[in-house]
């Protein structure tokens, strides 16, 4: 009995020593800005964190199609309709690149879909706001895609190879999204008084949710330090948020629109804008799924998945039949 | 004629972070020997840090005859490119 227990214990400590060695080697590689590839050894926590982050990102791309899809049939011109359709197609592609990257970590597409539908997986809170007017489509491209770009550009150098490569593709496609949004806002801002009011109203409603896209403030972002060390996050939430504000305020001024923040003020000492307090209570409510349209979003995804399951089944049945014939 | 050794397509990752890229093919009896042959043929000068071999027969390629109908529809969609949109010069970071 004793000897068995003893040898077991030896095994355990041998594994622990082996693990500690691999851990140290892994941390050193990541610290040296090397890329980790699917077949490389990685700590379980790194794998899990990445699966959560990448699938969450993928879900955001997919759910993000819904608020824009809402205006597809009501776009004001054929030109705008073609542009919006092309953008939504891109977002779908982004979701697929990211799901594929997550699958290299050993999670299946169906597991991820299931997690989203069951409410276990999160997606960006921004998509739980409704698109009430056509101007919202311009505001989303300008602000939401603009914020996404700032988040995504540093991720092109993230430590996990497949994720980094997906981000390179995505960033290349993202630029048109922001520019078409800004162009659309420009048209409204230079239009009739009613169009100008519509543009201002869209900015009023999307500004604060866009700032929240960067996540909770640094002092309330518990996993940030770990993620920064692992290079799966390359800038802090607050730093990216500040950068977004600093580049976006002049863009709003060029449109003749007003940022809905009375405390917004250029701070020459910091060479940055000071800004007002963010309503984090609202943010956490939206995270918990209390956004105005959160339930509609998930219902739309589930309905699409279920009502189209026959297409997947028919395709598989057809292939099985073909293989039977060939055999 | 006797059937020769199966054909494998070889993909090399030049360095960490880059995707595997097709470099050519080798003949080999099994996957392990295909990797060994690929190593000898394609990475003698440190051209890579990782190899993939895929049975050539497993690759489905698009038909060159279909190229027009597959790829031409993208040609008239210039609005998929950022340069299609006019943003004044004084507006930065967009
Ligand atoms: Fe996207
Ligand atoms: Fe986008």
XYZ file of N, CA, C and O in Angstrom, chain B:
376
model
N 1.313 -0.652 -65.625
C 2.323 -0.021 -64.778
C 1.969 -0.161 -63.308
O 0.801 -0.045 -62.947
N 2.979 -0.359 -62.478
C 2.729 -0.479 -61.052
C 2.407 0.891 -60.466
O 2.931 1.905 -60.921
N 1.531 0.901 -59.423
C 1.192 2.175 -58.792
C 2.371 2.640 -57.955
O 2.894 1.881 -57.138
N 2.815 3.901 -58.151
C 3.963 4.420 -57.414
C 3.587 4.849 -56.015
O 2.473 4.617 -55.552
N 4.540 5.476 -55.332
C 4.270 5.996 -53.987
C 3.276 7.148 -54.071
O 3.323 7.933 -55.010
N 2.395 7.254 -53.069
C 1.413 8.351 -53.094
C 2.087 9.723 -53.038
O 3.193 9.873 -52.519
N 1.366 10.705 -53.528
C 1.859 12.083 -53.588
C 1.319 12.893 -52.397
O 0.153 12.734 -52.014
N 2.181 13.727 -51.849
C 1.810 14.584 -50.696
C 2.140 16.033 -51.020
O 3.204 16.310 -51.562
N 1.254 16.929 -50.665
C 1.548 18.363 -50.811
C 2.222 18.843 -49.529
O 1.816 18.467 -48.422
N 3.241 19.660 -49.668
C 4.048 20.090 -48.523
C 3.825 21.579 -48.228
O 3.860 22.415 -49.132
N 3.596 21.864 -46.948
C 3.397 23.246 -46.487
C 4.423 23.550 -45.396
O 4.603 22.757 -44.480
N 5.073 24.686 -45.492
C 6.112 25.056 -44.526
C 5.722 26.351 -43.809
O 5.299 27.306 -44.456
N 5.865 26.344 -42.491
C 5.745 27.597 -41.735
C 7.137 28.167 -41.599
O 8.000 27.561 -40.973
N 7.375 29.310 -42.215
C 8.725 29.872 -42.245
C 9.187 30.272 -40.851
O 10.323 30.053 -40.475
N 8.274 30.907 -40.079
C 8.597 31.195 -38.681
C 7.315 31.338 -37.895
O 6.241 31.518 -38.486
N 7.437 31.274 -36.574
C 6.270 31.364 -35.706
C 5.447 32.591 -36.049
O 6.011 33.650 -36.298
N 4.128 32.440 -36.061
C 3.263 33.568 -36.353
C 2.821 33.619 -37.794
O 1.785 34.197 -38.105
N 3.597 33.019 -38.703
C 3.187 32.992 -40.109
C 2.384 31.723 -40.378
O 2.555 30.715 -39.707
N 1.525 31.777 -41.408
C 0.781 30.571 -41.744
C 1.659 29.632 -42.570
O 2.663 30.049 -43.151
N 1.287 28.360 -42.605
C 1.999 27.409 -43.459
C 1.743 27.791 -44.910
O 0.645 28.164 -45.269
N 2.769 27.667 -45.716
C 2.648 28.038 -47.116
C 3.023 26.860 -47.993
O 3.979 26.154 -47.718
N 2.272 26.701 -49.066
C 2.564 25.588 -49.958
C 3.908 25.793 -50.628
O 4.198 26.869 -51.141
N 4.754 24.745 -50.599
C 6.066 24.888 -51.230
C 6.289 23.877 -52.351
O 7.154 24.082 -53.203
N 5.523 22.785 -52.362
C 5.733 21.772 -53.390
C 5.189 20.437 -52.917
O 4.303 20.397 -52.063
N 5.732 19.350 -53.451
C 5.199 18.041 -53.068
C 6.304 17.001 -52.981
O 7.440 17.238 -53.427
N 5.987 15.871 -52.359
C 6.913 14.731 -52.285
C 6.118 13.444 -52.481
O 4.905 13.424 -52.283
N 6.812 12.382 -52.858
C 6.213 11.044 -52.879
C 6.670 10.299 -51.638
O 7.850 10.354 -51.280
N 5.755 9.611 -50.968
C 6.135 8.830 -49.781
C 5.061 7.798 -49.499
O 3.898 7.977 -49.887
N 5.461 6.731 -48.788
C 4.524 5.628 -48.530
C 3.517 5.976 -47.444
O 2.378 5.534 -47.478
N 3.952 6.767 -46.442
C 3.038 7.090 -45.344
C 3.310 8.514 -44.847
O 4.309 9.124 -45.241
N 2.444 9.029 -43.962
C 2.580 10.423 -43.535
C 3.923 10.724 -42.871
O 4.525 11.770 -43.098
N 4.384 9.766 -42.053
C 5.643 9.982 -41.336
C 6.798 10.127 -42.321
O 7.630 11.036 -42.209
N 6.829 9.226 -43.309
C 7.907 9.308 -44.298
C 7.757 10.560 -45.163
O 8.749 11.139 -45.618
N 6.503 10.985 -45.356
C 6.285 12.209 -46.130
C 6.865 13.416 -45.399
O 7.505 14.283 -46.000
N 6.673 13.464 -44.067
C 7.246 14.566 -43.271
C 8.765 14.518 -43.357
O 9.429 15.543 -43.575
N 9.332 13.316 -43.217
C 10.797 13.191 -43.290
C 11.321 13.641 -44.650
O 12.311 14.374 -44.733
N 10.642 13.205 -45.692
C 11.091 13.580 -47.034
C 10.951 15.087 -47.236
O 11.847 15.744 -47.788
N 9.851 15.640 -46.739
C 9.620 17.079 -46.889
C 10.714 17.862 -46.159
O 11.213 18.877 -46.647
N 11.071 17.362 -44.995
C 12.137 18.013 -44.231
C 13.436 18.018 -45.039
O 14.117 19.038 -45.151
N 13.755 16.863 -45.630
C 15.008 16.765 -46.383
C 14.981 17.617 -47.646
O 15.997 18.165 -48.061
N 13.815 17.685 -48.264
C 13.750 18.369 -49.554
C 13.580 19.879 -49.400
O 14.195 20.659 -50.119
N 12.726 20.282 -48.440
C 12.305 21.692 -48.419
C 12.862 22.531 -47.269
O 12.666 23.726 -47.243
N 13.515 21.906 -46.275
C 13.987 22.730 -45.139
C 15.450 22.470 -44.809
O 15.845 22.455 -43.651
N 16.255 22.290 -45.839
C 17.674 22.037 -45.581
C 18.400 23.285 -45.117
O 19.479 23.216 -44.559
N 17.846 24.462 -45.391
C 18.519 25.719 -45.018
C 17.682 26.536 -44.042
O 17.546 27.732 -44.199
N 17.100 25.847 -43.083
C 16.313 26.494 -42.038
C 15.151 27.307 -42.615
O 14.846 28.390 -42.125
N 14.547 26.772 -43.662
C 13.431 27.488 -44.272
C 12.181 27.459 -43.414
O 11.218 28.160 -43.708
N 12.180 26.615 -42.387
C 10.932 26.526 -41.643
C 11.071 26.043 -40.219
O 12.117 25.558 -39.800
N 9.951 26.216 -39.471
C 9.899 25.727 -38.099
C 8.797 24.683 -37.930
O 8.631 24.116 -36.857
N 8.036 24.450 -38.989
C 6.950 23.479 -38.906
C 6.550 23.035 -40.313
O 6.642 23.809 -41.265
N 6.135 21.771 -40.409
C 5.759 21.206 -41.713
C 4.356 20.611 -41.651
O 3.975 20.014 -40.639
N 3.625 20.744 -42.729
C 2.383 19.987 -42.907
C 2.528 19.173 -44.186
O 3.042 19.696 -45.192
N 2.050 17.943 -44.160
C 1.913 17.205 -45.419
C 0.459 16.773 -45.536
O -0.161 16.378 -44.557
N -0.070 16.913 -46.727
C -1.479 16.586 -46.976
C -1.538 15.703 -48.218
O -0.897 16.031 -49.218
N -2.254 14.571 -48.150
C -2.352 13.753 -49.363
C -2.899 14.594 -50.513
O -3.947 15.238 -50.368
N -2.180 14.610 -51.623
C -2.620 15.444 -52.752
C -4.041 15.102 -53.160
O -4.811 15.978 -53.567
N -4.380 13.830 -53.016
C -5.713 13.390 -53.436
C -6.807 13.993 -52.564
O -7.980 14.014 -52.947
N -6.418 14.506 -51.376
C -7.422 15.058 -50.466
C -7.757 16.509 -50.796
O -8.648 17.096 -50.195
N -7.030 17.082 -51.737
C -7.264 18.494 -52.055
C -8.287 18.620 -53.183
O -8.164 17.996 -54.224
N -9.300 19.406 -52.930
C -10.274 19.733 -53.972
C -9.953 21.135 -54.454
O -9.953 22.069 -53.653
N -9.670 21.283 -55.723
C -9.324 22.603 -56.254
C -10.488 23.145 -57.065
O -11.292 22.374 -57.608
N -10.580 24.473 -57.143
C -11.607 25.056 -58.010
C -11.198 24.824 -59.461
O -10.014 24.700 -59.775
N -12.177 24.753 -60.320
C -11.941 24.485 -61.737
C -11.511 25.788 -62.417
O -12.228 26.780 -62.350
N -10.325 25.788 -63.073
C -9.886 27.020 -63.750
C -10.933 27.532 -64.738
O -11.066 28.742 -64.941
N -11.690 26.619 -65.293
C -12.732 27.015 -66.234
C -13.838 27.821 -65.565
O -14.577 28.557 -66.229
N -13.945 27.681 -64.240
C -14.978 28.412 -63.498
C -14.475 29.747 -62.956
O -15.218 30.464 -62.279
N -13.203 30.044 -63.233
C -12.593 31.221 -62.590
C -13.428 32.475 -62.809
O -13.640 33.260 -61.884
N -13.920 32.653 -64.033
C -14.672 33.872 -64.326
C -15.900 33.988 -63.430
O -16.100 35.003 -62.760
N -16.709 32.930 -63.393
C -17.945 33.062 -62.618
C -17.678 33.056 -61.117
O -18.459 33.589 -60.332
N -16.539 32.496 -60.694
C -16.234 32.501 -59.259
C -15.725 33.865 -58.793
O -16.120 34.352 -57.738
N -14.829 34.444 -59.572
C -14.100 35.597 -59.047
C -14.484 36.938 -59.660
O -14.256 37.978 -59.069
N -15.082 36.923 -60.849
C -15.419 38.196 -61.473
C -16.452 39.014 -60.698
O -16.408 40.238 -60.720
N -17.404 38.363 -60.014
C -18.399 39.175 -59.284
C -17.775 40.145 -58.290
O -18.405 41.125 -57.908
N -16.538 39.879 -57.840
C -15.901 40.792 -56.873
C -15.398 42.056 -57.565
O -15.133 43.063 -56.912
N -15.303 41.995 -58.911
C -14.642 43.089 -59.626
C -15.419 44.407 -59.593
O -14.822 45.469 -59.537
N -16.746 44.323 -59.642
C -17.502 45.582 -59.692
C -17.950 46.033 -58.304
O -18.846 46.855 -58.176
N -17.324 45.475 -57.262
C -17.712 45.875 -55.902
C -16.602 46.704 -55.257
O -16.057 46.368 -54.220
N -16.320 47.822 -55.937
C -15.240 48.694 -55.465
C -15.538 49.253 -54.084
O -14.627 49.653 -53.364
N -16.821 49.262 -53.736
C -17.193 49.828 -52.426
C -16.733 48.947 -51.275
O -16.922 49.290 -50.121
N -16.135 47.784 -51.570
C -15.550 46.979 -50.496
C -14.170 47.493 -50.097
O -13.554 46.950 -49.191
N -13.685 48.502 -50.801
C -12.341 49.023 -50.507
C -12.436 50.394 -49.841
O -13.261 51.217 -50.226
N -11.560 50.631 -48.859
C -11.638 51.901 -48.121
C -11.461 53.132 -49.013
O -12.025 54.185 -48.734
N -10.685 52.977 -50.092
C -10.394 54.126 -50.949
C -11.625 54.614 -51.718
O -11.609 55.701 -52.296
N -12.691 53.819 -51.708
C -13.918 54.210 -52.400
C -14.571 55.419 -51.721
O -15.332 56.156 -52.340
N -14.287 55.636 -50.455
C -14.985 56.658 -49.665
C -14.154 57.911 -49.547
O -12.945 57.845 -49.301
N -14.806 59.043 -49.761
C -14.098 60.309 -49.701
C -14.231 60.895 -48.297
O -15.332 61.169 -47.831
N -13.116 61.044 -47.634
C -13.100 61.667 -46.313
C -12.121 62.833 -46.423
O -11.013 62.665 -46.935
N -12.565 64.039 -46.011
C -11.702 65.227 -46.175
C -10.325 65.024 -45.536
O -10.202 64.327 -44.520
N -9.333 65.655 -46.131
C -7.946 65.486 -45.674
C -7.746 65.895 -44.218
O -6.893 65.347 -43.528
N -8.525 66.892 -43.775
C -8.310 67.372 -42.409
C -8.891 66.442 -41.349
O -8.688 66.638 -40.162
N -9.619 65.414 -41.792
C -10.141 64.433 -40.831
C -9.124 63.286 -40.729
O -8.842 62.601 -41.704
N -8.583 63.118 -39.517
C -7.474 62.169 -39.343
C -7.928 60.840 -38.718
O -9.005 60.759 -38.125
N -7.079 59.870 -38.824
C -7.259 58.561 -38.171
C -8.512 57.845 -38.642
O -9.238 57.245 -37.851
N -8.806 57.904 -39.909
C -9.998 57.225 -40.385
C -9.697 56.558 -41.719
O -8.885 57.057 -42.486
